Coordinates of C-alpha atoms in Angstrom, one line a residue:
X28 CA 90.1 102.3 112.0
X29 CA 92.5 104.4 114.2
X30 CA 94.9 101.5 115.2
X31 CA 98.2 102.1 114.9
X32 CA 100.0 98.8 113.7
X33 CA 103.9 98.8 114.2
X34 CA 105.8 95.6 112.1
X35 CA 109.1 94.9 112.7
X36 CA 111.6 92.1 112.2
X37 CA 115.5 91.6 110.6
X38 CA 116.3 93.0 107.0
X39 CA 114.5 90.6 104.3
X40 CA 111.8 89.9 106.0
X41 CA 109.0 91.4 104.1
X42 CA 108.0 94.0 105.9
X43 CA 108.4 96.8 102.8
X44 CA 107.0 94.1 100.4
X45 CA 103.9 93.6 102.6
X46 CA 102.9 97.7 103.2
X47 CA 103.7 98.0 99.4
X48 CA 101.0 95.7 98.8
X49 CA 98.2 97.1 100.7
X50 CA 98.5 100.3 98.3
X51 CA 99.3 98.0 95.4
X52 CA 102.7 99.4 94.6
X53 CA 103.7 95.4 94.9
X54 CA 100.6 92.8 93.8
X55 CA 100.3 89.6 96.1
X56 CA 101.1 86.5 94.2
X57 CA 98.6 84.5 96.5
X58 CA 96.0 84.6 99.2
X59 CA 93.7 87.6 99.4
X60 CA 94.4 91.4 100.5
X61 CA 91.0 93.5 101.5
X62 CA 91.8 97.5 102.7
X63 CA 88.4 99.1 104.0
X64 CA 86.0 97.0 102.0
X65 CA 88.4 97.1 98.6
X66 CA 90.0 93.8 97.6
X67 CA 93.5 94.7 96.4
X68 CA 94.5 93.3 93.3
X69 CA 96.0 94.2 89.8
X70 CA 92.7 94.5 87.9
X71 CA 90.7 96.0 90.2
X72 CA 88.7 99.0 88.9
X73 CA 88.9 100.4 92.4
X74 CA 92.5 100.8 92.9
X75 CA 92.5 104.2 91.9
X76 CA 90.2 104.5 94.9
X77 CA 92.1 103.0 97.4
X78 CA 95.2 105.1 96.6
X79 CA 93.5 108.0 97.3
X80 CA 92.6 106.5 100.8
X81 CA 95.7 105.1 101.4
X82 CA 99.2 107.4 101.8
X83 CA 102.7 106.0 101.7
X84 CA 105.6 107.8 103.3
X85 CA 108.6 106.0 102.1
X86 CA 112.6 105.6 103.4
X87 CA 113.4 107.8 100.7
X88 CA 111.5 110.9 100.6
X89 CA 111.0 110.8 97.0
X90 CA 110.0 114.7 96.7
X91 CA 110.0 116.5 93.2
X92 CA 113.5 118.4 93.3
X93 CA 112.3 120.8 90.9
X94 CA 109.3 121.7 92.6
X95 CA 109.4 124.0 95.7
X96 CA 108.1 122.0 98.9
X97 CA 104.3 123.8 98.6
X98 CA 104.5 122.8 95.2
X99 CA 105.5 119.4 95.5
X100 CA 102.2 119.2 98.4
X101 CA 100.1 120.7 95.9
X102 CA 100.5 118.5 93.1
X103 CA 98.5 115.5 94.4
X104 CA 95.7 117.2 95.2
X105 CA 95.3 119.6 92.2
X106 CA 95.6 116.4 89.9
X107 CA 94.0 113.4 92.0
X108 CA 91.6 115.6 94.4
X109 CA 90.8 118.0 91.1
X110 CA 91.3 121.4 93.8
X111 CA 91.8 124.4 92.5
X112 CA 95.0 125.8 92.7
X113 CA 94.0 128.5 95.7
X114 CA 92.7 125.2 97.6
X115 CA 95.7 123.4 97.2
X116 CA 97.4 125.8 98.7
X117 CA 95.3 126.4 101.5
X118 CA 95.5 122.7 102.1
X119 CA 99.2 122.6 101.3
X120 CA 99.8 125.4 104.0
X121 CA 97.7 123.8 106.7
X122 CA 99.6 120.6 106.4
X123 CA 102.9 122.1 106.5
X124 CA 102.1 123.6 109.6
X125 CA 100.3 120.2 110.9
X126 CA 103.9 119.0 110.6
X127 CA 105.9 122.3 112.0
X128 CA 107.8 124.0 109.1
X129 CA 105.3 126.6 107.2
X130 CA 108.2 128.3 107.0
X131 CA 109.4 126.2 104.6
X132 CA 107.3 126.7 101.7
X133 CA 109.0 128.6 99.5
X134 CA 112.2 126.4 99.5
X135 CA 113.1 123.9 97.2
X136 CA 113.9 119.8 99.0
X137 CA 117.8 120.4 98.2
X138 CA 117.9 123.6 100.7
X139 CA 115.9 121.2 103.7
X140 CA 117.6 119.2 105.7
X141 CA 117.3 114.9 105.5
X142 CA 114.2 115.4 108.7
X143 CA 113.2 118.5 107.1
X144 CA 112.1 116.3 103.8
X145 CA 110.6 113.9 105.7
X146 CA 108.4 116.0 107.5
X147 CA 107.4 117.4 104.4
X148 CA 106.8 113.6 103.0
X149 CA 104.5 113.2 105.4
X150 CA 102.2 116.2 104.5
X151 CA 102.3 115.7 100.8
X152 CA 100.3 112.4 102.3
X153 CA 97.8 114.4 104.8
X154 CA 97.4 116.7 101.7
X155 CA 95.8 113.8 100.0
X156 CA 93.3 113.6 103.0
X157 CA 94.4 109.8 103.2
X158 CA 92.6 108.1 105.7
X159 CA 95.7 105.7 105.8
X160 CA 99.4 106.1 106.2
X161 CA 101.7 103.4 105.7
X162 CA 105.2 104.5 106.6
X163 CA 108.1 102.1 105.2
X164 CA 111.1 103.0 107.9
X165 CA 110.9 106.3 107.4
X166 CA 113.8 107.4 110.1
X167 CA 116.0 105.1 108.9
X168 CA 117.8 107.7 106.5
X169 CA 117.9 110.2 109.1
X170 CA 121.0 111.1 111.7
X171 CA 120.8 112.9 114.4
X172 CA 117.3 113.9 112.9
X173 CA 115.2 110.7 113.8
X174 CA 113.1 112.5 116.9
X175 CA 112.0 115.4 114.9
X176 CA 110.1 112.8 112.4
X177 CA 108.9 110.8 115.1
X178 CA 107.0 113.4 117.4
X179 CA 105.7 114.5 113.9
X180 CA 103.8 110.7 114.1
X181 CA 103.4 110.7 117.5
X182 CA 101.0 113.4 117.4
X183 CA 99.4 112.1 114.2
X184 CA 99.0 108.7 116.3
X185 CA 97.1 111.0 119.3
X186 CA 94.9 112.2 116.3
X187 CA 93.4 108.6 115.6
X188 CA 94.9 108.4 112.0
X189 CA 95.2 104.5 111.2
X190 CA 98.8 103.6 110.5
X191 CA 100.5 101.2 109.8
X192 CA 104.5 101.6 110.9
X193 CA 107.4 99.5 109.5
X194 CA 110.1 100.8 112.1
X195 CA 113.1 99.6 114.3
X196 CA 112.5 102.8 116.8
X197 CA 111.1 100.5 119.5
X198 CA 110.9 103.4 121.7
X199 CA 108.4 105.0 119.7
X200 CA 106.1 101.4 118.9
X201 CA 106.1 101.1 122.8
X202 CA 104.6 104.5 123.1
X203 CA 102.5 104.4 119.9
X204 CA 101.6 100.8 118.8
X205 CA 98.1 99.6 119.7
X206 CA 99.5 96.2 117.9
X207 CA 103.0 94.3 117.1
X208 CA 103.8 92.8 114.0
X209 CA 107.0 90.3 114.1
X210 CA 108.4 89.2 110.6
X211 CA 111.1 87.0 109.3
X212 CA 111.3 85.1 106.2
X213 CA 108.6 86.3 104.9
X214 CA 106.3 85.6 107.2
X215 CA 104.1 87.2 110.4
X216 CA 105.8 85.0 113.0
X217 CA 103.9 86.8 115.9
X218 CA 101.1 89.2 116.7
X219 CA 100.7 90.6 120.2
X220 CA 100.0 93.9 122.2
X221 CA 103.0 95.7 123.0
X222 CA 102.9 95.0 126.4
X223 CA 103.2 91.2 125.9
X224 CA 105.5 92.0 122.6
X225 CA 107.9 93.7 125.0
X226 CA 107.8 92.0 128.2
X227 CA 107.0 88.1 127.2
X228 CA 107.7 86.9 123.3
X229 CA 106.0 84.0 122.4
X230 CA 109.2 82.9 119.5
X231 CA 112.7 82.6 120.5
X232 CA 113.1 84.5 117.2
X233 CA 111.3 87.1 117.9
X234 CA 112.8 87.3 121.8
X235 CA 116.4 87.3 120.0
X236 CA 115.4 89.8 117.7
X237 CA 114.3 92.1 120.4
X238 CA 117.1 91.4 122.8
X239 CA 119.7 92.3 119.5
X240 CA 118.0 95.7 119.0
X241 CA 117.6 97.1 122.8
X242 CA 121.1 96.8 122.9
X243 CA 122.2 98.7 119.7

């Protein structure tokens, strides 16, 4: 509870695959998957549960186009969380603001800009109260945008929400990350702090890998 996980590693490696199976969007062929006590498969009675506990910010922001942005944070809560609609939008209102565009409510996703969307993907998750978020590269659709997003979940980091963060932005994992996830083939080639992620790789994959990236 309250680490912040950052997983990382070249295209193909899993990394999506494995964050989409900790919410069961993807099921595990093998092995066993336990989040907060739940054991994640695709007959558990408990998944409902868990996907109320755990929020998923995606690459694409996957808003309702139709649906104005305090709308589209409503939603969730009035139909999972069973709020009325006056306390979905208190809730939708204090999110938006947790994320720095109340003034945004009234518009619908096509008027906001790519980090605009984002932003407000990440409050339709703190809407749900999620005690979770699992963010699948959620910068990587955004230009010149990218900072806007990430200070968002900096200060969500500095707020002890668990997360778990499948991100290139190594400037952000070195200031955010409590722990570093390496992935290729899909597998976890290495686990370390960030200090020793950074500074002294144990694999000469993950030591390319890292050397490849700083530069770009």
């Amino acid at each position: 509870e309250g680490e912040r996980m950052v997983i990382c590693g070249p295209s193909g490696s899993g990394k999506s695959t494995l964050i989409r199976c900790i919410n069961g969007l993807e099921f595990h062929n093998s092995g066993t998957l336990t989040v907060d006590g739940i054991e994640v498969h695709a007959h558990s009675k408990q998944m409902p549960v868990l996907r109320q506990q755990v929020g998923m910010v995606f690459q694409q922001f996957n808003l309702f186009p139709h649906l104005t942005v305090l709308e589209n944070l409503m939603i969730g809560p009035m139909k999972v969380r069973k709020l009325d609609r006056n306390a979905a939008k208190q809730v939708a209102r204090k999110y938006l603001g947790r994320v720095h565009i109340p003034e945004q409510a009234d518009k619908y996703p096509g008027a906001l800009s790519g980090g605009q969307q984002q932003r407000v993907a990440i409050a339709r998750s703190l809407c749900m109260e999620s005690r979770i978020l699992l963010f699948d590269e959620p910068t990587s659709a955004l230009d010149p945008e990218i900072n806007e997003v990430l200070d968002v979940m900096v200060e969500l980091a500095e707020t002890g929400m668990t997360m778990v963060v499948v991100t290139h932005e190594m400037g952000f994992a070195r200031k955010v990350a409590d722990t570093m996830v390496f992935m290729e083939q899909g597998r976890i080639v290495e686990i370390s702090s960030p200090e020793t992620f950074f500074t002294n790789p144990a694999s000469e994959r993950c030591q390319a890998f890292l050397q490849q990236i700083l530069e770009t």
